[in-house]
JSON list of C-alpha atoms in Angstrom, two decimals:
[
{"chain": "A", "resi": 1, "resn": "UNK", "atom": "CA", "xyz": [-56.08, 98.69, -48.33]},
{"chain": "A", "resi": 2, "resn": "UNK", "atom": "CA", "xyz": [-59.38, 97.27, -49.42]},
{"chain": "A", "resi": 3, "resn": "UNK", "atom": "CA", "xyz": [-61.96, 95.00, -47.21]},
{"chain": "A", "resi": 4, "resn": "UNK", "atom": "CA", "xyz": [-62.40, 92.86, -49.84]},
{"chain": "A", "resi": 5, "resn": "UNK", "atom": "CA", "xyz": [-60.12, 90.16, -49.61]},
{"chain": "A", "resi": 6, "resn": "UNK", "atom": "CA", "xyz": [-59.51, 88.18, -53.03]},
{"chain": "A", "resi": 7, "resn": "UNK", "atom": "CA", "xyz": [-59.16, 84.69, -54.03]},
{"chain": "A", "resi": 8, "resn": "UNK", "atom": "CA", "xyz": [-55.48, 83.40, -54.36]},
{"chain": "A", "resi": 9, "resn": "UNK", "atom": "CA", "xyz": [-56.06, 83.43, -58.37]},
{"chain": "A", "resi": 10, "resn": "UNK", "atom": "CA", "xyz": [-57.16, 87.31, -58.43]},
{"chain": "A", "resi": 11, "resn": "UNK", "atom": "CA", "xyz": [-54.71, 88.78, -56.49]},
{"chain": "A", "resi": 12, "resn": "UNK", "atom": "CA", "xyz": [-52.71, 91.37, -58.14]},
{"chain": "A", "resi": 13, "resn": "UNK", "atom": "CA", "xyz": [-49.97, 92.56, -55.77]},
{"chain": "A", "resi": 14, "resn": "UNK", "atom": "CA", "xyz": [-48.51, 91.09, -52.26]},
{"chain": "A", "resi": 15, "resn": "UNK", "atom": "CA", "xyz": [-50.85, 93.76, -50.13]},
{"chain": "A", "resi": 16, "resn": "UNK", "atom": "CA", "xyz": [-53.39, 91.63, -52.10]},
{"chain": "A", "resi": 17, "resn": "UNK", "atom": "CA", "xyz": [-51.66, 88.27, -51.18]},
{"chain": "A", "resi": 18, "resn": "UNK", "atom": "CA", "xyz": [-50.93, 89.45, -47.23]},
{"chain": "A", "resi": 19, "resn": "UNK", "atom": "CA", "xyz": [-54.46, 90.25, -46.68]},
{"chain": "A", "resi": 20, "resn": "UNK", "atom": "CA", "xyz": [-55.75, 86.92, -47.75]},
{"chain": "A", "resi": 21, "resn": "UNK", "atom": "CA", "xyz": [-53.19, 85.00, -45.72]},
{"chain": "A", "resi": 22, "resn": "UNK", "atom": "CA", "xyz": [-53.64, 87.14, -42.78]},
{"chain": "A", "resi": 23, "resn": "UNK", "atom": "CA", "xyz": [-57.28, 86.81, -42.72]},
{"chain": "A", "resi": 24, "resn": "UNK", "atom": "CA", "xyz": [-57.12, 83.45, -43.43]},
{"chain": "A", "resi": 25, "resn": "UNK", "atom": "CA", "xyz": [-54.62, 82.97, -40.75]},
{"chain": "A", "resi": 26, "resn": "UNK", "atom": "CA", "xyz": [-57.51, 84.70, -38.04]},
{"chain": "A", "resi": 27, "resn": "UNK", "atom": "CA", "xyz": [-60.27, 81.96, -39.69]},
{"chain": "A", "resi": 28, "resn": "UNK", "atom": "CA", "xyz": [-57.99, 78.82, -38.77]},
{"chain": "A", "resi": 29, "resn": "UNK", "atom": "CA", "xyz": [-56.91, 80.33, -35.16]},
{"chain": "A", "resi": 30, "resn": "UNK", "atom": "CA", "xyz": [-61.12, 80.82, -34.89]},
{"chain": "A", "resi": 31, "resn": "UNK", "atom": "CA", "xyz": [-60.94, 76.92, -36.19]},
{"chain": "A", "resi": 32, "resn": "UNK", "atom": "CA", "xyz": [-58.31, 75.59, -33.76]},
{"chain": "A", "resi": 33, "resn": "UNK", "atom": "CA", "xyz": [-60.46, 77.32, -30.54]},
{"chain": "A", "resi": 34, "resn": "UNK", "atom": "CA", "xyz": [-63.30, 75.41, -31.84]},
{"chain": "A", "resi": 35, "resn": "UNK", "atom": "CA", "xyz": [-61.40, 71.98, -32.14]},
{"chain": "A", "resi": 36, "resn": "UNK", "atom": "CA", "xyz": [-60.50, 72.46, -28.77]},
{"chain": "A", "resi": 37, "resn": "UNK", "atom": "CA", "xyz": [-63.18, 73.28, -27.18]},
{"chain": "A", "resi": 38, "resn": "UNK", "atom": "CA", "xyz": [-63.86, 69.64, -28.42]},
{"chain": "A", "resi": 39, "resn": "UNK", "atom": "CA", "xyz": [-60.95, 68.27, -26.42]},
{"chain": "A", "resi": 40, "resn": "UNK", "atom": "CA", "xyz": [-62.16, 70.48, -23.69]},
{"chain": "A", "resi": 41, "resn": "UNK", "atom": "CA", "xyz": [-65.75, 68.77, -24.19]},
{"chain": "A", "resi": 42, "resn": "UNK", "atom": "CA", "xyz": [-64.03, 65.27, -24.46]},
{"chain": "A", "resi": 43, "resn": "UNK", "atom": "CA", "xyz": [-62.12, 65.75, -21.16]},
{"chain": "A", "resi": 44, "resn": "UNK", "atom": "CA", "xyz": [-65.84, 66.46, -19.45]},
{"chain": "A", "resi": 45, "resn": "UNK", "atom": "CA", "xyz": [-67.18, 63.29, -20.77]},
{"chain": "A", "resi": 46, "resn": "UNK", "atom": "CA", "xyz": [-64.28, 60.70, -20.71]},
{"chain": "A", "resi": 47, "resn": "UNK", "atom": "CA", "xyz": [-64.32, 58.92, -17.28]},
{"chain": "A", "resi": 48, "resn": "UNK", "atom": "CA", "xyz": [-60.81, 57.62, -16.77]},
{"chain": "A", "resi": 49, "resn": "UNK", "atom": "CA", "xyz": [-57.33, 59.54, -17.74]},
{"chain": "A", "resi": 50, "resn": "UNK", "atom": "CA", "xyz": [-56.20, 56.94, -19.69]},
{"chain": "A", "resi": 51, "resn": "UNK", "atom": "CA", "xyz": [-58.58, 57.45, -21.79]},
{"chain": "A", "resi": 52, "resn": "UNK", "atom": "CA", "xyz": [-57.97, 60.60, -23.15]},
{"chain": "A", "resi": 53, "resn": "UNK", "atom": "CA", "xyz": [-54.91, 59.05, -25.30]},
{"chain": "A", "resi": 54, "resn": "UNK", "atom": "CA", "xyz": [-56.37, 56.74, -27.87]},
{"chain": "A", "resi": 55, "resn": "UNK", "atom": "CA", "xyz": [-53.47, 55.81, -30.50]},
{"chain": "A", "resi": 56, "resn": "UNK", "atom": "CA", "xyz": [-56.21, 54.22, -32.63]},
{"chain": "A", "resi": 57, "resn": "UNK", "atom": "CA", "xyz": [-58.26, 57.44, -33.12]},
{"chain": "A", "resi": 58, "resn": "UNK", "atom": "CA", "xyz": [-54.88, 59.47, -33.34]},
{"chain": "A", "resi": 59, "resn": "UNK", "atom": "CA", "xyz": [-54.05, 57.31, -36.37]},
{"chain": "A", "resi": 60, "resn": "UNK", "atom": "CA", "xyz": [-57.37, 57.69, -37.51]},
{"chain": "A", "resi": 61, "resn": "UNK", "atom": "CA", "xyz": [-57.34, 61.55, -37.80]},
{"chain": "A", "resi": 62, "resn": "UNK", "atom": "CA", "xyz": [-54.03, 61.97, -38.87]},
{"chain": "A", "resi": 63, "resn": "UNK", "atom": "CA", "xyz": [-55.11, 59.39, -42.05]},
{"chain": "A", "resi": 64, "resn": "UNK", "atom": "CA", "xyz": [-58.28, 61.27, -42.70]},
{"chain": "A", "resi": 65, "resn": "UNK", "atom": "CA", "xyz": [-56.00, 64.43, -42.85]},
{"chain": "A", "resi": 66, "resn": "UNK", "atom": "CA", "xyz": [-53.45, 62.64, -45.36]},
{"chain": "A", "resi": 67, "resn": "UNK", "atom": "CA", "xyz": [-56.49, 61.92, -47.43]},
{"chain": "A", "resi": 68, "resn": "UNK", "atom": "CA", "xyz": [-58.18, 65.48, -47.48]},
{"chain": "A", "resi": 69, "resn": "UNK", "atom": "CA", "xyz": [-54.57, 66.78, -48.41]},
{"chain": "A", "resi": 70, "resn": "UNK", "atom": "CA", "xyz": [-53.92, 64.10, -51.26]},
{"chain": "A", "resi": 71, "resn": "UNK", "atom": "CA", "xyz": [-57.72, 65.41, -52.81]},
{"chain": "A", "resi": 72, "resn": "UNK", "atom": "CA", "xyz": [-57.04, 68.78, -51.82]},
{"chain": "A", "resi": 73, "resn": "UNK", "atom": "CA", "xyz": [-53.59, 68.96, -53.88]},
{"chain": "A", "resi": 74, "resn": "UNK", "atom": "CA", "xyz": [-51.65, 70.11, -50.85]},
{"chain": "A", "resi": 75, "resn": "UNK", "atom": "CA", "xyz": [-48.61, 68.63, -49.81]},
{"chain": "A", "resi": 76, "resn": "UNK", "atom": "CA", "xyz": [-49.59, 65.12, -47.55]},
{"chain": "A", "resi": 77, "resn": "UNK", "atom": "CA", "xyz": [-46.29, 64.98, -45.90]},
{"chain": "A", "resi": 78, "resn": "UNK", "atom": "CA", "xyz": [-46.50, 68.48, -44.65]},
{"chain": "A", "resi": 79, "resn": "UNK", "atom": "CA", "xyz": [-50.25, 68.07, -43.99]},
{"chain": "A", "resi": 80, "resn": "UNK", "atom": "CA", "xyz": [-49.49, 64.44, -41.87]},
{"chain": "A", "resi": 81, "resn": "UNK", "atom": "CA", "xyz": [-46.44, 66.69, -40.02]},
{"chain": "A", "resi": 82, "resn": "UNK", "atom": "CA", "xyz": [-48.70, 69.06, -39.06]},
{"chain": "A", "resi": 83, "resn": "UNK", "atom": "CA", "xyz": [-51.44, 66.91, -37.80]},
{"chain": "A", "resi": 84, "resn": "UNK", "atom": "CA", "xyz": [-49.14, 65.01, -35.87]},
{"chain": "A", "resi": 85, "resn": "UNK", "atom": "CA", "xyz": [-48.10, 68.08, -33.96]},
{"chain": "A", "resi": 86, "resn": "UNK", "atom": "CA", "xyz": [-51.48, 69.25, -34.00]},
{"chain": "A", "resi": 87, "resn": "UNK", "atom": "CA", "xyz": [-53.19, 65.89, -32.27]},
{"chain": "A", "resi": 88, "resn": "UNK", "atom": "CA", "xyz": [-50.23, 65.39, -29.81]},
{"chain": "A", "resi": 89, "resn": "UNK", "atom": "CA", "xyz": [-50.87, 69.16, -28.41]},
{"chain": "A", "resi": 90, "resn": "UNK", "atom": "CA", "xyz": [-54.72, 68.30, -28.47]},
{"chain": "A", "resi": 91, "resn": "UNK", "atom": "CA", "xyz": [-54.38, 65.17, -26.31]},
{"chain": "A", "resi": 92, "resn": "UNK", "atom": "CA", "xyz": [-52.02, 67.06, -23.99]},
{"chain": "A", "resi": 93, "resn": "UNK", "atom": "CA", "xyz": [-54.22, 69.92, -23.73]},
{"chain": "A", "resi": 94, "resn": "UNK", "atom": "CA", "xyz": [-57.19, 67.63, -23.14]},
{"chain": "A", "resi": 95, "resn": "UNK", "atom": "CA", "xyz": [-55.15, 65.65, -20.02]},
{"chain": "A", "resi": 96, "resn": "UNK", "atom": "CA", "xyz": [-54.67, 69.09, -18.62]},
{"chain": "A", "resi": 97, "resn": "UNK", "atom": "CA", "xyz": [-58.24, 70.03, -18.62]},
{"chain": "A", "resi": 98, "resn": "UNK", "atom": "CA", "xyz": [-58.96, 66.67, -17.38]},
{"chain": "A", "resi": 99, "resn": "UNK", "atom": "CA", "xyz": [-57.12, 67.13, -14.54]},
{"chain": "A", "resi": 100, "resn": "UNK", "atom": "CA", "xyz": [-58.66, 70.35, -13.99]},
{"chain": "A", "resi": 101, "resn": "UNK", "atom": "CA", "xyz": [-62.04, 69.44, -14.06]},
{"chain": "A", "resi": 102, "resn": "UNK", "atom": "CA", "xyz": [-61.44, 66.94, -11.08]},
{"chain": "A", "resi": 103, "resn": "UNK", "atom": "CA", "xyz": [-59.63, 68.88, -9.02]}
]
């Protein structure tokens, strides 16, 4: 199999199509460690517990989300799903760090 991984429009056979998503699937698990080691930075900085759920901002992201998927073509419901799962793990992973860092 080749190194050269091809767009979604070039590919030619399923090795071609396998080796896009699973290198694609490595770049957004290197993503998600980087978005939380933001929720690990937040839980450093945010004095109080109850402040590391913020319905407001929750809404917020999951909107901007909805919006990048409606320009982006891909399917908003699945997108806002997704999110939803994805910000309700980040808040609870953030509360456990919290709680870590003040042991």
């Amino acid at each position: 199999m080749s190194d050269i991984i091809k767009s979604p429009e070039d590919c030619m056979t399923m090795a071609d199509v396998r080796a896009g998503v699973d290198a694609l699937d490595r770049e957004l698990v290197a993503l998600l460690e980087t978005r939380f080691g933001y929720m690990r930075a937040a839980a450093r900085i945010k004095p109080e517990r109850g402040m590391v759920r913020d319905e407001a901002r929750k809404a917020q992201v999951i909107a901007q989300a909805k919006a990048a998927a409606f320009d982006a073509g891909v399917p908003v419901g699945l997108v806002a799903d997704f999110w939803e799962r994805l910000v309700e793990a980040s808040i609870a992973y953030e509360g456990e760090h919290w709680e870590l860092l003040r042991r």
